[in-house]
């Protein structure tokens, strides 16, 4: 049959279109190798390389004659559930509010100090290991004492290399002694839920070592056959009958001799050895001993190479979802610690931000697993029993920042631990709402733990902030915005409705304007100067409170409308929204942090909470010139120093302000080398040699915030449309990205040259319409949809396109 010219022409175009699609996708198939590497063993814990599978974690130091491997289980906490609510606190609320309205903040604080803090010791001033609040704790440390042919004093190792491959989530150590190459591999299996360590050499019978296991306290070790066991019970802060744990270790070797001696295992003259470590706690798992035993047995009986392949396959399913590729200098040949030092002198190593971006995604993958806990202040990794600030969940930015990269970097499937954690706070939060505010709904304050703590902190200066729970709701709503999953929205709605009900029933009218405000509260951890010269922390209606509540009420209105429920609540919220305080500009041009023109006691404070509406909120946008200028003025006053997480937040601020070079300058500062771990609350932020964020000490939120900031420089969608390269630094002249996600439900890939977008690909995850901001110089765009290429003329600088789920579409901006 003859083919008509028209049909053949269409077929040719379709073939060409598919070739274009294939070529475009292939552009992102060859990212730069993503490795952290070093030419010496780690000399401090913050130089060790982290591995984790969302439950178990390990950090080997790569020692030559003696190696320490710190082990973690994300559920291992001291403490216990407690009733920290003061049941009579609400009786003092009228007096506190009266004093605040009269401007007697310090008198109000005195009442709060007596009656409006938690009952008991609270977080133990951040040292809660032995009080009911508890602390996240190290599981233990595995010690390996290696034996070589030479006397240990004469051993000289050469060609040393220690590395973490982000592509495989495997750490390797390799070196040569007396012409023998010794190699080690370490991973925490994403498939078999066990820690595996393989040791081998290029000559026979060269692997010999003694293995022991301990922790700082509350443990017993013993051997059972050729298995080493460690078990114990942590302090619950009441009667010492806290969480129970067990760790089991076995050595597998076909050629070496394994023997048990006292509380150690000894391996002699092996060609190859594999150490398997299984661990478990009784957190929501009463059969934890059998669980650990079964995992070890299954792992021991499975070939190592199958273990490794299954681990890589499952991990890469998550990791390979997103990538960025910045063209230019990649100093991959430098050890990572030296690379950080070089970046301090010059930021022309565009490969380091690329590596840091993927490292943040790696850490999130390794410390979040559906069905378990969300990453804490240190993610999954800790090396002490008294982790800084208890390694808990701070609700005034830290747990939220931990999840900033979740959706935008294509890791939305890891939202469940965060969702479940927030959901677990609703019931205790309802009790707290009644005890302190005589209010409906639920509330949580500044700190929380795995035991459901929702009470105020032990100190009113920081512990009275009460919109942390609403901020949690904003983060969950953000996940819905990215996924557009109606089933998820149905699960989420009771949580945000309960939070909304709390604020509806607890806001009060301030007399000057008739606005509805929170009282008492504060602007997180900051203080201000009263007219009489004294300082205070507690206030009414802080700017961050107003912004978060405005967001929460708006989200609840939208959710109830989409679910066709609670019309009366929706009507009430629409009226109340009009009565919330607006953003205000101070006489010096800055955005006001408090309801009144208070001067802060520290103009460079690490928190910039009044800019919440800029990021992660979305009410301060580039279209609102007066407020944008006030936000910029506030940022300029805060300055470019800060703790690690504070620097990361500022990257996101400047990205939202479309100031790419300023955002990169903050990233440059975030990546400045830090070695010490002494607490610095003002200007010591930076990065340890293993790329952990230094608050200092180590605090992982800065890693996640930095990763989110890099994504924000390349792609934004908070304004109701997709904007490509909104804050591209001059130094990132050409490059590409893939797998970054946008609100509305889509994955985006794009490539750019000389600072200008050439092409993008949008792949919807749901049926939806999308609005895309077109680069300023473009008058027409070519759209390749379903194999058909069409020309489209943007309207008002935007391109509107309707797509079906999975309908990958390429848009060419090359004119």
PDB file of C-alpha atoms in Angstrom, residues 47-252:
ATOM      1  CA  UNK A  47      36.171  12.994  59.275  1.00  0.00           C
ATOM      2  CA  UNK A  48      34.770   9.446  59.058  1.00  0.00           C
ATOM      3  CA  UNK A  49      32.572   8.513  56.119  1.00  0.00           C
ATOM      4  CA  UNK A  50      28.891   7.841  56.893  1.00  0.00           C
ATOM      5  CA  UNK A  51      26.853   4.946  55.570  1.00  0.00           C
ATOM      6  CA  UNK A  52      23.261   4.162  56.457  1.00  0.00           C
ATOM      7  CA  UNK A  53      20.083   2.496  55.261  1.00  0.00           C
ATOM      8  CA  UNK A  54      17.487   4.517  57.168  1.00  0.00           C
ATOM      9  CA  UNK A  55      17.761   2.295  60.245  1.00  0.00           C
ATOM     10  CA  UNK A  56      21.360   1.180  60.735  1.00  0.00           C
ATOM     11  CA  UNK A  57      24.337   3.465  60.326  1.00  0.00           C
ATOM     12  CA  UNK A  58      28.113   3.131  60.502  1.00  0.00           C
ATOM     13  CA  UNK A  59      31.138   5.412  60.265  1.00  0.00           C
ATOM     14  CA  UNK A  60      34.493   3.667  59.731  1.00  0.00           C
ATOM     15  CA  UNK A  61      37.677   5.661  60.275  1.00  0.00           C
ATOM     16  CA  UNK A  62      39.779   3.557  57.884  1.00  0.00           C
ATOM     17  CA  UNK A  63      42.586   2.982  60.372  1.00  0.00           C
ATOM     18  CA  UNK A  64      45.499   0.832  59.189  1.00  0.00           C
ATOM     19  CA  UNK A  65      46.548  -1.130  62.274  1.00  0.00           C
ATOM     20  CA  UNK A  66      43.568  -0.240  64.437  1.00  0.00           C
ATOM     21  CA  UNK A  67      40.158   0.700  63.064  1.00  0.00           C
ATOM     22  CA  UNK A  68      37.112   2.061  64.869  1.00  0.00           C
ATOM     23  CA  UNK A  69      33.670   1.831  63.288  1.00  0.00           C
ATOM     24  CA  UNK A  70      30.938   3.758  65.103  1.00  0.00           C
ATOM     25  CA  UNK A  71      27.534   2.066  64.834  1.00  0.00           C
ATOM     26  CA  UNK A  72      24.018   3.502  65.056  1.00  0.00           C
ATOM     27  CA  UNK A  73      20.383   2.445  65.130  1.00  0.00           C
ATOM     28  CA  UNK A  74      18.001   5.345  64.472  1.00  0.00           C
ATOM     29  CA  UNK A  75      15.538   4.084  67.101  1.00  0.00           C
ATOM     30  CA  UNK A  76      18.014   3.888  70.007  1.00  0.00           C
ATOM     31  CA  UNK A  77      16.896   6.497  72.540  1.00  0.00           C
ATOM     32  CA  UNK A  78      17.055   6.807  76.282  1.00  0.00           C
ATOM     33  CA  UNK A  79      14.088   8.327  78.113  1.00  0.00           C
ATOM     34  CA  UNK A  80      10.445   7.307  78.017  1.00  0.00           C
ATOM     35  CA  UNK A  81       6.937   8.684  77.488  1.00  0.00           C
ATOM     36  CA  UNK A  82       6.147  11.277  80.140  1.00  0.00           C
ATOM     37  CA  UNK A  83       3.472  13.717  81.158  1.00  0.00           C
ATOM     38  CA  UNK A  84       5.373  17.006  81.063  1.00  0.00           C
ATOM     39  CA  UNK A  85       2.253  19.195  80.849  1.00  0.00           C
ATOM     40  CA  UNK A  86       1.480  21.464  83.776  1.00  0.00           C
ATOM     41  CA  UNK A  87      -2.281  20.822  84.096  1.00  0.00           C
ATOM     42  CA  UNK A  88      -2.847  24.203  85.748  1.00  0.00           C
ATOM     43  CA  UNK A  89      -0.831  26.285  83.286  1.00  0.00           C
ATOM     44  CA  UNK A  90      -3.943  27.657  81.546  1.00  0.00           C
ATOM     45  CA  UNK A  91      -4.974  29.357  84.804  1.00  0.00           C
ATOM     46  CA  UNK A  92      -2.036  31.757  84.422  1.00  0.00           C
ATOM     47  CA  UNK A  93      -2.751  32.509  80.759  1.00  0.00           C
ATOM     48  CA  UNK A  94      -5.112  35.485  81.311  1.00  0.00           C
ATOM     49  CA  UNK A  95      -2.545  37.208  83.522  1.00  0.00           C
ATOM     50  CA  UNK A  96       0.298  36.543  81.081  1.00  0.00           C
ATOM     51  CA  UNK A  97      -1.730  37.950  78.202  1.00  0.00           C
ATOM     52  CA  UNK A  98      -2.833  41.005  80.180  1.00  0.00           C
ATOM     53  CA  UNK A  99       0.752  41.822  81.078  1.00  0.00           C
ATOM     54  CA  UNK A 100       1.933  41.383  77.489  1.00  0.00           C
ATOM     55  CA  UNK A 101      -0.795  43.671  76.146  1.00  0.00           C
ATOM     56  CA  UNK A 102       0.172  46.270  78.767  1.00  0.00           C
ATOM     57  CA  UNK A 103       3.776  46.111  77.571  1.00  0.00           C
ATOM     58  CA  UNK A 104       4.955  44.428  80.765  1.00  0.00           C
ATOM     59  CA  UNK A 105       6.795  41.652  78.992  1.00  0.00           C
ATOM     60  CA  UNK A 106       9.284  40.967  81.744  1.00  0.00           C
ATOM     61  CA  UNK A 107       6.540  40.656  84.336  1.00  0.00           C
ATOM     62  CA  UNK A 108       4.740  38.263  81.993  1.00  0.00           C
ATOM     63  CA  UNK A 109       7.935  36.262  81.657  1.00  0.00           C
ATOM     64  CA  UNK A 110       8.216  35.988  85.437  1.00  0.00           C
ATOM     65  CA  UNK A 111       4.749  34.422  85.561  1.00  0.00           C
ATOM     66  CA  UNK A 112       5.669  32.101  82.714  1.00  0.00           C
ATOM     67  CA  UNK A 113       8.846  31.041  84.480  1.00  0.00           C
ATOM     68  CA  UNK A 114       6.748  29.883  87.416  1.00  0.00           C
ATOM     69  CA  UNK A 115       3.693  28.428  85.682  1.00  0.00           C
ATOM     70  CA  UNK A 116       3.998  28.242  81.909  1.00  0.00           C
ATOM     71  CA  UNK A 117       6.941  25.941  81.288  1.00  0.00           C
ATOM     72  CA  UNK A 118       7.021  22.166  81.248  1.00  0.00           C
ATOM     73  CA  UNK A 119       6.691  20.050  84.339  1.00  0.00           C
ATOM     74  CA  UNK A 120       9.913  18.362  85.392  1.00  0.00           C
ATOM     75  CA  UNK A 121      13.301  18.785  83.736  1.00  0.00           C
ATOM     76  CA  UNK A 122      12.172  19.073  80.127  1.00  0.00           C
ATOM     77  CA  UNK A 123      15.061  18.417  77.761  1.00  0.00           C
ATOM     78  CA  UNK A 124      17.556  18.585  80.632  1.00  0.00           C
ATOM     79  CA  UNK A 125      18.908  21.816  79.131  1.00  0.00           C
ATOM     80  CA  UNK A 126      19.859  19.823  76.065  1.00  0.00           C
ATOM     81  CA  UNK A 127      21.507  17.098  78.160  1.00  0.00           C
ATOM     82  CA  UNK A 128      18.618  14.725  78.544  1.00  0.00           C
ATOM     83  CA  UNK A 129      20.260  11.295  78.448  1.00  0.00           C
ATOM     84  CA  UNK A 130      19.352  10.577  82.067  1.00  0.00           C
ATOM     85  CA  UNK A 131      16.008  12.354  82.374  1.00  0.00           C
ATOM     86  CA  UNK A 132      12.679  11.152  80.952  1.00  0.00           C
ATOM     87  CA  UNK A 133      13.053  13.338  77.850  1.00  0.00           C
ATOM     88  CA  UNK A 134      15.968  11.163  76.746  1.00  0.00           C
ATOM     89  CA  UNK A 135      18.637  11.437  74.108  1.00  0.00           C
ATOM     90  CA  UNK A 136      19.493   9.760  70.845  1.00  0.00           C
ATOM     91  CA  UNK A 137      22.528   7.571  71.558  1.00  0.00           C
ATOM     92  CA  UNK A 138      25.342   5.739  69.837  1.00  0.00           C
ATOM     93  CA  UNK A 139      24.755   1.995  69.505  1.00  0.00           C
ATOM     94  CA  UNK A 140      28.404   1.113  69.945  1.00  0.00           C
ATOM     95  CA  UNK A 141      31.880   1.072  68.451  1.00  0.00           C
ATOM     96  CA  UNK A 142      33.384  -1.882  66.620  1.00  0.00           C
ATOM     97  CA  UNK A 143      37.139  -2.122  67.201  1.00  0.00           C
ATOM     98  CA  UNK A 144      39.365  -4.001  64.765  1.00  0.00           C
ATOM     99  CA  UNK A 145      42.983  -4.684  65.673  1.00  0.00           C
ATOM    100  CA  UNK A 146      44.756  -5.842  62.502  1.00  0.00           C
ATOM    101  CA  UNK A 147      47.745  -8.141  62.425  1.00  0.00           C
ATOM    102  CA  UNK A 148      50.304  -7.968  59.629  1.00  0.00           C
ATOM    103  CA  UNK A 149      53.495  -9.893  58.917  1.00  0.00           C
ATOM    104  CA  UNK A 150      55.600  -6.999  60.144  1.00  0.00           C
ATOM    105  CA  UNK A 151      55.791  -5.614  63.640  1.00  0.00           C
ATOM    106  CA  UNK A 152      53.192  -2.841  64.001  1.00  0.00           C
ATOM    107  CA  UNK A 153      55.903  -0.293  64.771  1.00  0.00           C
ATOM    108  CA  UNK A 154      57.543  -0.978  61.412  1.00  0.00           C
ATOM    109  CA  UNK A 155      54.415  -0.927  59.250  1.00  0.00           C
ATOM    110  CA  UNK A 156      54.487   1.635  56.494  1.00  0.00           C
ATOM    111  CA  UNK A 157      51.365   1.858  54.364  1.00  0.00           C
ATOM    112  CA  UNK A 158      51.559   3.510  50.949  1.00  0.00           C
ATOM    113  CA  UNK A 159      49.023   4.413  48.232  1.00  0.00           C
ATOM    114  CA  UNK A 160      46.375   4.919  50.887  1.00  0.00           C
ATOM    115  CA  UNK A 161      42.860   5.806  49.681  1.00  0.00           C
ATOM    116  CA  UNK A 162      39.625   6.038  51.638  1.00  0.00           C
ATOM    117  CA  UNK A 163      36.467   6.884  49.708  1.00  0.00           C
ATOM    118  CA  UNK A 164      32.687   7.012  49.739  1.00  0.00           C
ATOM    119  CA  UNK A 165      30.905   6.416  46.452  1.00  0.00           C
ATOM    120  CA  UNK A 166      27.609   8.276  46.428  1.00  0.00           C
ATOM    121  CA  UNK A 167      26.657   6.271  43.337  1.00  0.00           C
ATOM    122  CA  UNK A 168      26.713   2.967  45.233  1.00  0.00           C
ATOM    123  CA  UNK A 169      26.546   3.959  48.936  1.00  0.00           C
ATOM    124  CA  UNK A 170      29.708   1.950  49.573  1.00  0.00           C
ATOM    125  CA  UNK A 171      32.803   3.053  51.488  1.00  0.00           C
ATOM    126  CA  UNK A 172      36.161   1.604  50.464  1.00  0.00           C
ATOM    127  CA  UNK A 173      39.600   1.678  52.039  1.00  0.00           C
ATOM    128  CA  UNK A 174      42.733   0.517  50.231  1.00  0.00           C
ATOM    129  CA  UNK A 175      46.482   0.687  50.894  1.00  0.00           C
ATOM    130  CA  UNK A 176      49.656  -1.296  50.338  1.00  0.00           C
ATOM    131  CA  UNK A 177      51.995  -2.800  52.940  1.00  0.00           C
ATOM    132  CA  UNK A 178      55.104  -4.743  51.820  1.00  0.00           C
ATOM    133  CA  UNK A 179      53.746  -5.129  48.254  1.00  0.00           C
ATOM    134  CA  UNK A 180      50.431  -6.517  49.498  1.00  0.00           C
ATOM    135  CA  UNK A 181      47.307  -4.545  48.621  1.00  0.00           C
ATOM    136  CA  UNK A 182      44.707  -4.549  51.402  1.00  0.00           C
ATOM    137  CA  UNK A 183      41.132  -3.633  50.570  1.00  0.00           C
ATOM    138  CA  UNK A 184      37.968  -3.115  52.601  1.00  0.00           C
ATOM    139  CA  UNK A 185      34.353  -2.468  51.601  1.00  0.00           C
ATOM    140  CA  UNK A 186      31.601  -1.285  53.938  1.00  0.00           C
ATOM    141  CA  UNK A 187      27.881  -0.844  53.317  1.00  0.00           C
ATOM    142  CA  UNK A 188      24.600  -0.871  55.222  1.00  0.00           C
ATOM    143  CA  UNK A 189      22.360  -2.965  53.043  1.00  0.00           C
ATOM    144  CA  UNK A 190      19.235  -1.304  51.698  1.00  0.00           C
ATOM    145  CA  UNK A 191      17.891  -4.743  50.876  1.00  0.00           C
ATOM    146  CA  UNK A 192      18.997  -7.134  53.623  1.00  0.00           C
ATOM    147  CA  UNK A 193      19.068  -4.604  56.497  1.00  0.00           C
ATOM    148  CA  UNK A 194      22.503  -5.620  57.754  1.00  0.00           C
ATOM    149  CA  UNK A 195      25.915  -3.940  57.944  1.00  0.00           C
ATOM    150  CA  UNK A 196      28.458  -5.764  55.805  1.00  0.00           C
ATOM    151  CA  UNK A 197      32.237  -5.272  55.832  1.00  0.00           C
ATOM    152  CA  UNK A 198      34.446  -7.181  53.420  1.00  0.00           C
ATOM    153  CA  UNK A 199      38.218  -7.402  53.948  1.00  0.00           C
ATOM    154  CA  UNK A 200      40.504  -8.896  51.345  1.00  0.00           C
ATOM    155  CA  UNK A 201      44.034  -8.753  49.943  1.00  0.00           C
ATOM    156  CA  UNK A 202      45.719  -9.590  46.654  1.00  0.00           C
ATOM    157  CA  UNK A 203      47.780 -12.300  48.362  1.00  0.00           C
ATOM    158  CA  UNK A 204      46.638 -15.333  50.286  1.00  0.00           C
ATOM    159  CA  UNK A 205      46.325 -15.615  54.076  1.00  0.00           C
ATOM    160  CA  UNK A 206      46.932 -11.919  54.675  1.00  0.00           C
ATOM    161  CA  UNK A 207      43.756 -11.069  56.615  1.00  0.00           C
ATOM    162  CA  UNK A 208      44.046 -11.407  60.398  1.00  0.00           C
ATOM    163  CA  UNK A 209      42.412  -9.319  63.097  1.00  0.00           C
ATOM    164  CA  UNK A 210      40.842  -9.232  66.546  1.00  0.00           C
ATOM    165  CA  UNK A 211      37.361  -7.795  66.850  1.00  0.00           C
ATOM    166  CA  UNK A 212      35.674  -6.282  69.940  1.00  0.00           C
ATOM    167  CA  UNK A 213      32.540  -4.215  70.510  1.00  0.00           C
ATOM    168  CA  UNK A 214      31.622  -1.728  73.235  1.00  0.00           C
ATOM    169  CA  UNK A 215      29.841   1.514  74.060  1.00  0.00           C
ATOM    170  CA  UNK A 216      30.346   4.137  76.803  1.00  0.00           C
ATOM    171  CA  UNK A 217      27.859   2.604  79.255  1.00  0.00           C
ATOM    172  CA  UNK A 218      25.027   0.127  79.868  1.00  0.00           C
ATOM    173  CA  UNK A 219      26.247  -2.847  77.883  1.00  0.00           C
ATOM    174  CA  UNK A 220      27.377  -6.435  78.288  1.00  0.00           C
ATOM    175  CA  UNK A 221      29.261  -8.396  75.675  1.00  0.00           C
ATOM    176  CA  UNK A 222      29.736 -12.120  75.334  1.00  0.00           C
ATOM    177  CA  UNK A 223      30.525 -14.698  72.694  1.00  0.00           C
ATOM    178  CA  UNK A 224      28.209 -17.525  71.758  1.00  0.00           C
ATOM    179  CA  UNK A 225      30.061 -19.956  69.553  1.00  0.00           C
ATOM    180  CA  UNK A 226      31.734 -17.785  66.932  1.00  0.00           C
ATOM    181  CA  UNK A 227      29.275 -14.949  67.372  1.00  0.00           C
ATOM    182  CA  UNK A 228      29.854 -11.765  69.383  1.00  0.00           C
ATOM    183  CA  UNK A 229      26.834 -10.308  71.177  1.00  0.00           C
ATOM    184  CA  UNK A 230      26.283  -6.978  72.868  1.00  0.00           C
ATOM    185  CA  UNK A 231      23.074  -6.149  74.686  1.00  0.00           C
ATOM    186  CA  UNK A 232      21.867  -3.677  77.248  1.00  0.00           C
ATOM    187  CA  UNK A 233      19.169  -1.376  78.507  1.00  0.00           C
ATOM    188  CA  UNK A 234      19.274   2.413  78.496  1.00  0.00           C
ATOM    189  CA  UNK A 235      18.172   4.763  81.243  1.00  0.00           C
ATOM    190  CA  UNK A 236      14.551   5.899  81.009  1.00  0.00           C
ATOM    191  CA  UNK A 237      15.077   8.712  83.510  1.00  0.00           C
ATOM    192  CA  UNK A 238      12.707   7.081  85.985  1.00  0.00           C
ATOM    193  CA  UNK A 239      13.753   3.602  87.062  1.00  0.00           C
ATOM    194  CA  UNK A 240      16.562   2.779  84.564  1.00  0.00           C
ATOM    195  CA  UNK A 241      14.250   0.334  82.745  1.00  0.00           C
ATOM    196  CA  UNK A 242      14.552   2.044  79.373  1.00  0.00           C
ATOM    197  CA  UNK A 243      14.915   0.872  75.807  1.00  0.00           C
ATOM    198  CA  UNK A 244      16.566  -2.502  75.222  1.00  0.00           C
ATOM    199  CA  UNK A 245      18.913  -3.282  72.355  1.00  0.00           C
ATOM    200  CA  UNK A 246      21.029  -6.062  70.929  1.00  0.00           C
ATOM    201  CA  UNK A 247      23.892  -6.212  68.418  1.00  0.00           C
ATOM    202  CA  UNK A 248      25.136  -9.447  66.862  1.00  0.00           C
ATOM    203  CA  UNK A 249      28.365  -9.901  64.895  1.00  0.00           C
ATOM    204  CA  UNK A 250      29.578 -12.880  62.897  1.00  0.00           C
ATOM    205  CA  UNK A 251      32.628 -13.358  60.661  1.00  0.00           C
ATOM    206  CA  UNK A 252      32.355 -15.355  57.456  1.00  0.00           C
TER     207      UNK A 252
END
